[in-house]
Short mmCIF file of C-alpha atoms in Angstrom, two decimals:
data_model
loop_
_atom_site.label_atom_id
_atom_site.label_comp_id
_atom_site.label_asym_id
_atom_site.label_seq_id
_atom_site.Cartn_x
_atom_site.Cartn_y
_atom_site.Cartn_z
CA UNK F 185 10.79 5.03 13.53
CA UNK F 186 11.73 6.41 10.03
CA UNK F 187 11.79 2.33 9.12
CA UNK F 188 8.47 1.94 10.62
CA UNK F 189 6.89 4.13 9.06
CA UNK F 190 8.15 3.37 5.47
CA UNK F 191 7.13 0.16 6.21
CA UNK F 192 3.94 0.85 7.18
CA UNK F 193 3.53 3.14 4.11
CA UNK F 194 4.26 -0.07 2.42
CA UNK F 195 0.92 -1.87 3.65
CA UNK F 196 -1.21 1.22 4.17
CA UNK F 197 -4.88 1.66 4.13
CA UNK F 198 -6.11 5.20 4.03
CA UNK F 199 -9.49 4.93 4.09
CA UNK F 200 -11.00 7.92 1.99
CA UNK F 201 -11.37 6.97 -1.30
CA UNK F 202 -13.51 7.51 -4.60
CA UNK F 203 -17.15 6.41 -5.09
CA UNK F 204 -17.77 3.63 -7.71
CA UNK F 205 -20.73 4.17 -9.50
CA UNK F 206 -21.42 2.64 -13.19
CA UNK F 207 -20.15 4.70 -15.69
CA UNK F 208 -21.74 5.49 -18.98
CA UNK F 209 -19.70 5.17 -22.46
CA UNK F 210 -19.28 8.27 -23.43
CA UNK F 211 -16.84 8.90 -19.78
CA UNK F 212 -14.59 5.40 -19.58
CA UNK F 213 -12.35 4.31 -21.94
CA UNK F 214 -12.25 0.78 -23.80
CA UNK F 215 -9.71 -0.90 -24.71
CA UNK F 216 -9.48 -4.14 -26.66
CA UNK F 217 -8.09 -7.32 -25.78
CA UNK F 218 -6.95 -9.14 -22.48
CA UNK F 219 -6.34 -7.99 -19.19
CA UNK F 220 -2.92 -7.35 -19.53
CA UNK F 221 -0.78 -4.85 -17.82
CA UNK F 222 0.05 -2.81 -21.12
CA UNK F 223 -3.71 -3.02 -21.61
CA UNK F 224 -4.62 -1.74 -17.70
CA UNK F 225 -2.07 0.66 -18.07
CA UNK F 226 -3.44 2.42 -21.21
CA UNK F 227 -6.64 2.47 -20.17
CA UNK F 228 -5.46 4.86 -17.08
CA UNK F 229 -3.62 6.72 -19.53
CA UNK F 230 -6.72 7.16 -21.96
CA UNK F 231 -9.07 8.45 -19.07
CA UNK F 232 -6.48 10.55 -17.80
CA UNK F 233 -6.72 12.02 -20.88
CA UNK F 234 -10.44 11.77 -21.57
CA UNK F 235 -12.07 12.45 -18.01
CA UNK F 236 -9.95 13.51 -16.07
CA UNK F 237 -10.61 16.89 -14.45
CA UNK F 238 -7.36 18.37 -16.04
CA UNK F 239 -6.88 16.82 -18.76
CA UNK F 240 -6.05 19.12 -20.74
CA UNK F 241 -2.61 19.67 -18.57
CA UNK F 242 -1.05 15.72 -19.03
CA UNK F 243 2.03 15.28 -19.93
CA UNK F 244 2.36 13.40 -23.13
CA UNK F 245 4.16 10.23 -22.40
CA UNK F 246 4.52 6.61 -23.09
CA UNK F 247 2.59 4.59 -20.88
CA UNK F 248 4.88 1.73 -21.37
CA UNK F 249 7.28 3.26 -19.51
CA UNK F 250 5.78 2.20 -16.37
CA UNK F 251 5.74 -0.07 -14.66
CA UNK F 252 2.37 0.21 -13.23
CA UNK F 253 -1.07 1.78 -13.64
CA UNK F 254 -1.14 2.94 -10.55
CA UNK F 255 2.57 4.57 -11.07
CA UNK F 256 0.98 5.69 -14.09
CA UNK F 257 -1.50 7.89 -12.55
CA UNK F 258 0.46 9.31 -9.79
CA UNK F 259 3.20 10.42 -11.70
CA UNK F 260 0.50 12.24 -13.77
CA UNK F 261 -0.87 13.61 -11.70
CA UNK F 262 -1.61 17.45 -12.57
CA UNK F 263 0.26 19.40 -9.52
CA UNK F 264 -0.95 21.51 -7.68
CA UNK F 265 -4.19 20.65 -7.70
CA UNK F 266 -3.85 16.46 -8.00
CA UNK F 267 -2.70 14.98 -4.53
CA UNK F 268 -5.20 11.88 -4.95
CA UNK F 269 -5.46 10.14 -8.43
CA UNK F 270 -4.83 6.80 -7.87
CA UNK F 271 -5.65 2.60 -9.74
CA UNK F 272 -6.62 -0.16 -6.56
CA UNK F 273 -8.20 -3.31 -6.64
CA UNK F 274 -11.52 -3.38 -7.32
CA UNK F 275 -12.03 -6.44 -4.77
CA UNK F 276 -10.25 -3.84 -1.99
CA UNK F 277 -12.81 -0.65 -2.86
CA UNK F 278 -15.83 -2.83 -2.36
CA UNK F 279 -14.85 -4.24 0.56
CA UNK F 280 -13.97 -1.37 2.66
CA UNK F 281 -16.80 0.67 1.18
CA UNK F 282 -19.87 -1.76 0.84
CA UNK F 283 -19.25 -4.66 3.23
CA UNK F 284 -17.50 -2.58 6.04
CA UNK F 285 -14.89 -4.25 6.55
CA UNK F 286 -10.57 -4.42 7.13
CA UNK F 287 -7.54 -6.65 7.23
CA UNK F 288 -4.84 -5.13 9.38
CA UNK F 289 -3.67 -5.44 13.22
CA UNK F 290 -6.76 -2.11 13.75
CA UNK F 291 -4.58 0.78 15.25
CA UNK F 292 -4.66 4.41 13.93
CA UNK F 293 -0.57 5.93 14.96
CA UNK F 294 0.67 9.61 15.11
CA UNK F 295 4.30 10.53 15.89
CA UNK F 296 4.95 12.72 19.13
CA UNK F 297 6.69 15.51 19.85
CA UNK F 298 9.55 13.16 20.14
CA UNK F 299 9.20 10.95 17.26
CA UNK F 300 7.61 7.81 19.40
CA UNK F 301 4.69 6.23 17.70
CA UNK F 302 2.15 6.69 19.25
CA UNK F 303 -1.64 5.11 19.22
CA UNK F 304 -3.75 7.65 18.51
CA UNK F 305 -7.25 5.02 17.75
CA UNK F 306 -8.10 1.43 18.57
CA UNK F 307 -10.53 0.54 16.31
CA UNK F 308 -12.65 -1.94 18.32
CA UNK F 309 -13.72 -4.92 16.97
CA UNK F 310 -10.41 -5.64 15.55
CA UNK F 311 -7.06 -7.60 16.97
CA UNK F 312 -5.92 -5.51 18.67
CA UNK F 313 -8.78 -3.98 19.81
CA UNK F 314 -10.57 -7.04 20.76
CA UNK F 315 -7.49 -7.06 23.53
CA UNK F 316 -8.87 -5.26 25.72
CA UNK F 317 -5.46 -3.94 26.57
CA UNK F 318 -4.53 -0.89 24.08
CA UNK F 319 -5.46 2.48 23.75
CA UNK F 320 -5.40 5.58 22.77
CA UNK F 321 -1.88 7.26 24.14
CA UNK F 322 0.11 4.30 24.03
CA UNK F 323 3.51 3.74 22.37
CA UNK F 324 4.53 0.63 20.33
CA UNK F 325 7.77 0.31 21.27
CA UNK F 326 8.80 -3.26 19.86
CA UNK F 327 7.45 -6.15 16.63
CA UNK F 328 8.99 -9.80 18.53
CA UNK F 329 11.57 -7.82 19.84
CA UNK F 330 12.88 -6.16 17.93
CA UNK F 331 12.67 -2.81 18.53
CA UNK F 332 10.63 0.07 16.49
CA UNK F 333 13.32 2.62 15.63
CA UNK F 334 15.65 -0.27 14.25
CA UNK F 335 12.89 -2.41 12.41
CA UNK F 336 13.15 -2.68 8.61
CA UNK F 337 10.82 -2.96 5.69
CA UNK F 338 11.94 -6.79 5.33
CA UNK F 339 11.49 -7.10 8.99
CA UNK F 340 7.68 -5.60 9.37
CA UNK F 341 6.63 -8.05 6.22
CA UNK F 342 7.84 -10.90 7.84
CA UNK F 343 6.22 -9.73 11.51
CA UNK F 344 3.57 -9.14 10.01
CA UNK F 345 2.82 -12.06 6.57
CA UNK F 346 0.57 -11.44 3.62
CA UNK F 347 -2.89 -11.14 3.52
CA UNK F 348 -2.98 -15.15 2.53
CA UNK F 349 -0.91 -15.89 5.34
CA UNK F 350 -0.86 -13.75 8.39
CA UNK F 351 1.73 -14.14 10.36
CA UNK F 352 1.74 -14.07 14.96
CA UNK F 353 4.12 -11.26 16.66
CA UNK F 354 4.44 -10.34 19.86
CA UNK F 355 3.88 -6.33 19.68
CA UNK F 356 4.66 -4.61 22.93
CA UNK F 357 3.88 -1.31 24.00
CA UNK F 358 4.40 1.06 26.26
CA UNK F 359 1.40 2.68 28.45
CA UNK F 360 0.80 5.86 27.92
CA UNK F 361 -0.92 6.82 31.31
CA UNK F 362 1.74 4.02 33.41
CA UNK F 363 4.69 4.30 31.35
CA UNK F 364 4.75 0.00 32.20
CA UNK F 365 5.07 -1.95 29.10
CA UNK F 366 2.73 -4.28 27.97
CA UNK F 367 3.24 -7.03 25.65
CA UNK F 368 0.60 -8.88 23.44
CA UNK F 369 0.27 -11.99 20.69
CA UNK F 370 -1.63 -10.06 17.46
CA UNK F 371 -2.44 -11.43 13.97
CA UNK F 372 -3.79 -9.90 11.43
CA UNK F 373 -7.65 -10.42 9.97
CA UNK F 374 -10.45 -9.38 8.53
CA UNK F 375 -12.88 -7.56 10.76
CA UNK F 376 -15.82 -5.11 11.23
CA UNK F 377 -15.04 -1.55 10.95
CA UNK F 378 -16.80 0.67 14.28
CA UNK F 379 -16.60 4.17 13.14
CA UNK F 380 -18.17 5.77 15.80
CA UNK F 381 -15.00 5.52 17.53
CA UNK F 382 -16.67 7.41 20.56
CA UNK F 383 -20.09 9.09 21.56
CA UNK F 384 -21.18 10.84 24.46
CA UNK F 385 -23.96 13.15 26.09
CA UNK F 386 -22.20 16.12 28.23
CA UNK F 387 -23.92 17.81 30.77
CA UNK F 388 -20.94 20.77 31.65
CA UNK F 389 -22.26 22.70 34.71
CA UNK F 390 -21.77 26.21 33.07
CA UNK F 391 -23.85 25.40 29.84
CA UNK F 392 -27.52 25.40 30.50
CA UNK F 393 -28.47 22.25 28.13
CA UNK F 394 -26.25 19.16 26.55
CA UNK F 395 -24.01 19.13 24.15
CA UNK F 396 -23.70 15.59 22.20
CA UNK F 397 -20.33 14.45 21.57
CA UNK F 398 -19.21 12.23 18.46
CA UNK F 399 -15.93 11.21 17.23
CA UNK F 400 -16.29 9.77 13.33
CA UNK F 401 -14.02 7.77 12.09
CA UNK F 402 -15.23 7.72 8.29
CA UNK F 403 -17.78 7.91 6.17
CA UNK F 404 -18.63 3.70 4.66
CA UNK F 405 -21.95 2.04 4.26
CA UNK F 406 -21.07 0.53 7.64
CA UNK F 407 -21.60 4.51 9.65
CA UNK F 408 -25.45 4.92 8.07
CA UNK F 409 -26.99 2.70 11.21
CA UNK F 410 -24.03 3.49 13.73
CA UNK F 411 -24.71 7.44 12.86
CA UNK F 412 -28.55 6.98 12.95
CA UNK F 413 -28.58 4.74 16.33
CA UNK F 414 -25.86 7.44 17.93
CA UNK F 415 -27.59 11.09 16.54
CA UNK F 416 -31.15 8.88 17.63
CA UNK F 417 -29.78 8.90 21.10
CA UNK F 418 -28.73 13.05 20.76
CA UNK F 419 -32.36 13.76 19.54
CA UNK F 420 -33.95 11.78 22.32
CA UNK F 421 -31.68 13.52 25.02
CA UNK F 422 -32.48 17.16 23.60
CA UNK F 423 -28.92 18.39 22.54
CA UNK F 424 -28.79 21.46 21.48
CA UNK F 425 -24.88 21.44 21.16
CA UNK F 426 -22.81 19.47 18.78
CA UNK F 427 -19.61 18.90 18.81
CA UNK F 428 -18.31 16.62 15.83
CA UNK F 429 -15.45 15.11 15.70
CA UNK F 430 -14.00 14.36 12.28
CA UNK F 431 -10.10 14.95 13.17
CA UNK F 432 -8.88 11.87 11.24
CA UNK F 433 -11.34 11.29 8.58
CA UNK F 434 -10.55 11.32 5.68
CA UNK F 435 -13.87 11.12 4.00
CA UNK F 436 -15.84 8.41 1.67
CA UNK F 437 -19.31 7.96 0.86
CA UNK F 438 -20.76 11.31 0.03
CA UNK F 439 -24.33 10.25 0.32
CA UNK F 440 -23.55 9.57 3.77
CA UNK F 441 -22.04 12.87 4.50
CA UNK F 442 -25.34 14.14 2.43
CA UNK F 443 -27.12 12.55 5.16
CA UNK F 444 -25.39 13.42 7.66
CA UNK F 445 -25.52 16.92 6.84
CA UNK F 446 -28.85 17.20 6.81
CA UNK F 447 -29.27 15.06 10.15
CA UNK F 448 -27.80 18.20 11.81
CA UNK F 449 -29.36 20.67 10.23
CA UNK F 450 -33.08 19.36 10.08
CA UNK F 451 -35.67 21.88 8.34
CA UNK F 452 -33.95 24.57 7.40
CA UNK F 453 -32.18 22.81 4.65
CA UNK F 454 -34.69 20.41 3.12
CA UNK F 455 -34.18 20.53 -0.78
CA UNK F 456 -32.26 23.53 -0.70
CA UNK F 457 -28.31 23.35 -2.60
CA UNK F 458 -25.61 21.38 -0.83
CA UNK F 459 -23.02 21.01 -3.61
CA UNK F 460 -22.60 21.36 -7.27
CA UNK F 461 -19.52 19.22 -9.40
CA UNK F 462 -18.14 20.79 -12.49
CA UNK F 463 -16.66 18.26 -14.53
CA UNK F 464 -13.77 19.08 -17.14
CA UNK F 465 -14.95 21.37 -20.95
CA UNK F 466 -15.65 18.41 -23.01
CA UNK F 467 -17.95 16.62 -19.80
CA UNK F 468 -19.36 19.61 -18.37
CA UNK F 469 -22.83 20.64 -20.19
CA UNK F 470 -23.48 16.48 -20.00
CA UNK F 471 -22.52 15.45 -16.56
CA UNK F 472 -22.69 18.66 -14.01
CA UNK F 473 -25.06 18.13 -10.80
CA UNK F 474 -26.35 19.29 -8.22
CA UNK F 475 -27.17 18.04 -5.25
CA UNK F 476 -29.52 19.06 -2.56
CA UNK F 477 -29.65 18.24 1.40
CA UNK F 478 -32.74 15.87 2.20
CA UNK F 479 -35.98 15.33 4.37
CA UNK F 480 -34.41 13.22 7.00
CA UNK F 481 -36.16 11.42 10.19
CA UNK F 482 -33.78 11.76 12.29
CA UNK F 483 -33.65 16.37 12.59
CA UNK F 484 -31.40 17.76 15.15
CA UNK F 485 -32.16 21.24 14.34
CA UNK F 486 -29.37 22.37 15.39
CA UNK F 487 -28.15 26.54 14.73
CA UNK F 488 -24.88 25.57 15.22
CA UNK F 489 -21.90 22.51 14.63
CA UNK F 490 -18.78 22.94 16.07
CA UNK F 491 -16.56 20.51 14.59
CA UNK F 492 -12.93 19.38 15.03
CA UNK F 493 -10.60 19.68 12.67
CA UNK F 494 -6.78 18.20 11.18
CA UNK F 495 -5.18 17.99 8.64
CA UNK F 496 -6.50 14.91 7.62
CA UNK F 497 -9.78 16.43 7.85
CA UNK F 498 -10.71 16.02 4.07
CA UNK F 499 -13.07 15.12 1.19
CA UNK F 500 -16.58 14.08 2.93
CA UNK F 501 -15.85 15.41 5.78
CA UNK F 502 -15.26 18.85 4.10
CA UNK F 503 -18.79 18.60 2.32
CA UNK F 504 -20.57 18.57 5.65
CA UNK F 505 -18.41 21.50 7.13
CA UNK F 506 -18.34 23.66 3.60
CA UNK F 507 -22.21 22.81 2.83
CA UNK F 508 -23.65 24.02 6.24
CA UNK F 509 -21.83 27.28 5.96
CA UNK F 510 -24.46 28.62 4.18
CA UNK F 511 -26.85 27.50 7.00
CA UNK F 512 -26.12 27.40 10.00
CA UNK F 513 -22.98 28.36 11.85
CA UNK F 514 -20.36 26.35 11.72
CA UNK F 515 -17.32 26.57 14.12
CA UNK F 516 -14.05 24.56 13.11
CA UNK F 517 -11.66 24.28 15.89
CA UNK F 518 -8.59 22.74 15.74
CA UNK F 519 -6.13 22.86 12.43
CA UNK F 520 -6.80 23.48 8.73
CA UNK F 521 -7.99 20.32 6.90
CA UNK F 522 -6.63 18.67 3.63
CA UNK F 523 -8.63 20.67 1.24
CA UNK F 524 -10.03 17.76 -1.64
CA UNK F 525 -12.83 19.51 -3.31
CA UNK F 526 -13.64 16.75 -5.37
CA UNK F 527 -15.00 13.58 -6.17
CA UNK F 528 -14.38 10.83 -8.14
CA UNK F 529 -16.17 7.63 -10.15
CA UNK F 530 -14.53 4.04 -9.92
CA UNK F 531 -14.21 3.38 -12.98
CA UNK F 532 -13.73 -0.14 -13.91
CA UNK F 533 -10.95 -2.06 -16.27
CA UNK F 534 -11.04 -6.32 -15.97
CA UNK F 535 -10.51 -6.08 -12.08
CA UNK F 536 -8.99 -2.42 -11.79
CA UNK F 537 -10.76 0.54 -10.39
CA UNK F 538 -9.89 4.03 -11.81
CA UNK F 539 -10.11 7.02 -9.24
CA UNK F 540 -9.15 10.04 -11.29
CA UNK F 541 -9.87 13.27 -10.23
CA UNK F 542 -13.85 13.89 -11.91
CA UNK F 543 -15.26 17.04 -10.22
CA UNK F 544 -15.08 19.53 -8.33
CA UNK F 545 -17.35 21.09 -5.42
CA UNK F 546 -18.79 24.12 -4.58
CA UNK F 547 -20.99 25.17 -1.75
CA UNK F 548 -24.70 27.39 -2.11
CA UNK F 549 -22.11 30.56 -2.12
CA UNK F 550 -19.97 28.83 -4.64
CA UNK F 551 -17.16 27.99 -2.59
CA UNK F 552 -14.37 25.24 -2.50
CA UNK F 553 -12.58 23.66 -0.20
CA UNK F 554 -9.57 23.92 -2.50
CA UNK F 555 -5.90 25.08 -0.42
CA UNK F 556 -8.08 23.66 3.28
CA UNK F 557 -10.74 24.86 5.65
CA UNK F 558 -8.67 27.26 7.69
CA UNK F 559 -10.20 26.66 11.52
CA UNK F 560 -11.65 28.95 13.60
CA UNK F 561 -9.81 28.03 16.50
CA UNK F 562 -6.70 26.84 17.19
CA UNK F 563 -6.09 23.42 18.90
CA UNK F 564 -3.85 20.41 18.38
CA UNK F 565 -4.58 17.09 18.64
CA UNK F 566 -4.18 15.87 22.98
CA UNK F 567 -2.33 12.26 22.48
CA UNK F 568 -2.21 12.11 26.38
CA UNK F 569 -5.97 11.73 26.81
CA UNK F 570 -8.53 9.12 25.67
CA UNK F 571 -11.20 10.85 23.45
CA UNK F 572 -14.37 12.23 25.41
CA UNK F 573 -15.34 14.17 28.79
CA UNK F 574 -13.49 13.95 32.70
CA UNK F 575 -16.20 14.16 34.92
CA UNK F 576 -14.31 12.99 38.03
CA UNK F 577 -12.10 15.48 38.56
CA UNK F 578 -9.54 14.29 35.28
CA UNK F 579 -8.43 16.38 32.69
CA UNK F 580 -10.33 16.51 29.59
CA UNK F 581 -8.92 16.17 26.25
CA UNK F 582 -7.59 19.24 24.87
CA UNK F 583 -9.71 19.61 21.68
CA UNK F 584 -12.60 18.68 22.98
CA UNK F 585 -12.00 20.63 26.23
CA UNK F 586 -10.93 23.91 23.52
CA UNK F 587 -14.82 22.91 22.34
CA UNK F 588 -16.46 23.22 25.01
CA UNK F 589 -15.00 26.11 26.71
CA UNK F 590 -15.46 27.65 23.10
CA UNK F 591 -20.13 27.33 24.11
CA UNK F 592 -19.65 28.41 27.44
CA UNK F 593 -17.29 31.10 26.88
CA UNK F 594 -18.33 32.36 23.37
CA UNK F 595 -14.60 32.96 22.33
CA UNK F 596 -11.48 30.66 21.42
CA UNK F 597 -8.31 29.13 23.90
CA UNK F 598 -6.36 29.53 20.72
CA UNK F 599 -7.16 31.98 18.48
CA UNK F 600 -6.03 30.75 14.39
CA UNK F 601 -3.57 32.39 12.94
CA UNK F 602 -3.46 34.07 9.69
CA UNK F 603 0.12 32.20 8.82
CA UNK F 604 -1.56 28.71 9.38
CA UNK F 605 -0.47 26.49 6.87
CA UNK F 606 -1.76 24.56 4.09
CA UNK F 607 -0.61 20.87 4.13
CA UNK F 608 -0.66 18.40 2.23
CA UNK F 609 -2.14 15.54 2.89
CA UNK F 610 -1.43 12.91 0.30
CA UNK F 611 -1.57 10.44 2.66
CA UNK F 612 1.87 9.50 1.92
CA UNK F 613 3.31 9.40 5.44
CA UNK F 614 2.19 7.91 9.12
CA UNK F 615 -0.27 10.89 9.56
CA UNK F 616 -2.68 8.79 7.30
CA UNK F 617 -2.37 5.68 8.75
CA UNK F 618 -6.30 4.40 9.18
CA UNK F 619 -4.39 0.68 9.42
CA UNK F 620 -1.14 0.55 9.05
CA UNK F 621 -1.05 -3.08 7.64
CA UNK F 622 -2.87 -3.68 5.00
CA UNK F 623 -1.90 -5.70 1.45
CA UNK F 624 -3.21 -3.20 -0.15
CA UNK F 625 -2.94 1.55 -0.87
CA UNK F 626 -5.60 3.53 -1.12
CA UNK F 627 -5.27 7.12 -0.90
CA UNK F 628 -7.75 10.17 0.17
CA UNK F 629 -10.76 10.94 -2.37
CA UNK F 630 -14.24 11.92 -1.76
CA UNK F 631 -16.53 8.59 -2.83
CA UNK F 632 -20.19 9.34 -4.79
CA UNK F 633 -23.23 7.04 -4.89
CA UNK F 634 -25.60 7.51 -7.68
CA UNK F 635 -28.30 6.42 -5.71
CA UNK F 636 -29.01 9.40 -3.92
CA UNK F 637 -30.38 10.89 -6.60
#
């Protein structure tokens, strides 16, 4: 699997990236001259020494000794705080977060206990999703007859092609339920994202009310309509508990996180402090700001929120958890989250967009999520089951079952241990792959849109 993971990492697209907003001249480095690679590297280096949250700790280097601006920024990230800053193409960032589109085959994957590549989620509108034959829990076995363990990076690139010239390849999967093989021909393509992977209203015989369950994947502009539709259904059904599944949600637009948090709690949080963002000493007085909860027409008014989390739960997902915890009961079930309390602004130069950490967020109790949010109860991702509640006598997916049991019993099936580790998730391994094929790689971060102020 190593070669496959390495190949995917060259091409992966991780969705939780940072916000773009217009920046004033005072906090954006300016360079005269053409859009040469040397100028772009100098621009990135100057930014790190200016508005970057840890500017006073940046090493002194010759920026021209690096091949690209992204290589420079990644090398100069201040440890252990920053695993996230990067430089990308402006067009790619806007395509994902504003237009709600992805280019690829359309799946997420994780290794199982035997180090096999297992599908953890399928994007419904993608080439893979449109086949209707591949599901969560299926294993990727081979591409064009080459077994995954033997697949080289060069072969992966040959079999998938480029964005300009995508290649059609035969992908072989092993059905997670029947263990039978199935082969489908797939060509990478641009497709519309679906960000609510699954939603339903659960009526459990031992619970007097109704439970809303939603698997939410990423905070992008396209999410707004999906979330509104799902929460409207929950409100009309009269749910009194919500299980928000953020196990794979690496973040995104902060204004979407603000809206979702406000919709969940309702009137109890209207107008109250949500998060406060603090910049470095140079810009703190001028640019520090606070966000407040908003008054939303779709109002669930819940007194408790249950969130399913893993090491991939980051950024805007952590904002929802952290911002609500001072006002309502928030129970997290799973494992410790990534721990990304920072936001960035997509400062642009030529066709590049730089996402250097610019501010750290603190909730109304002055708490940052640095180090990750420890779970209230332990649970592991059950890749053998599809998302959702089983009503036909089958087995419900493990993390959801733990949440339902907590609602019914009031206690954890598996207590969280004090030794729950901090997982340093920098988006560089297979656990962070959102779409295994893309011509660009983007890394985790939170995206903030000033239009919400």
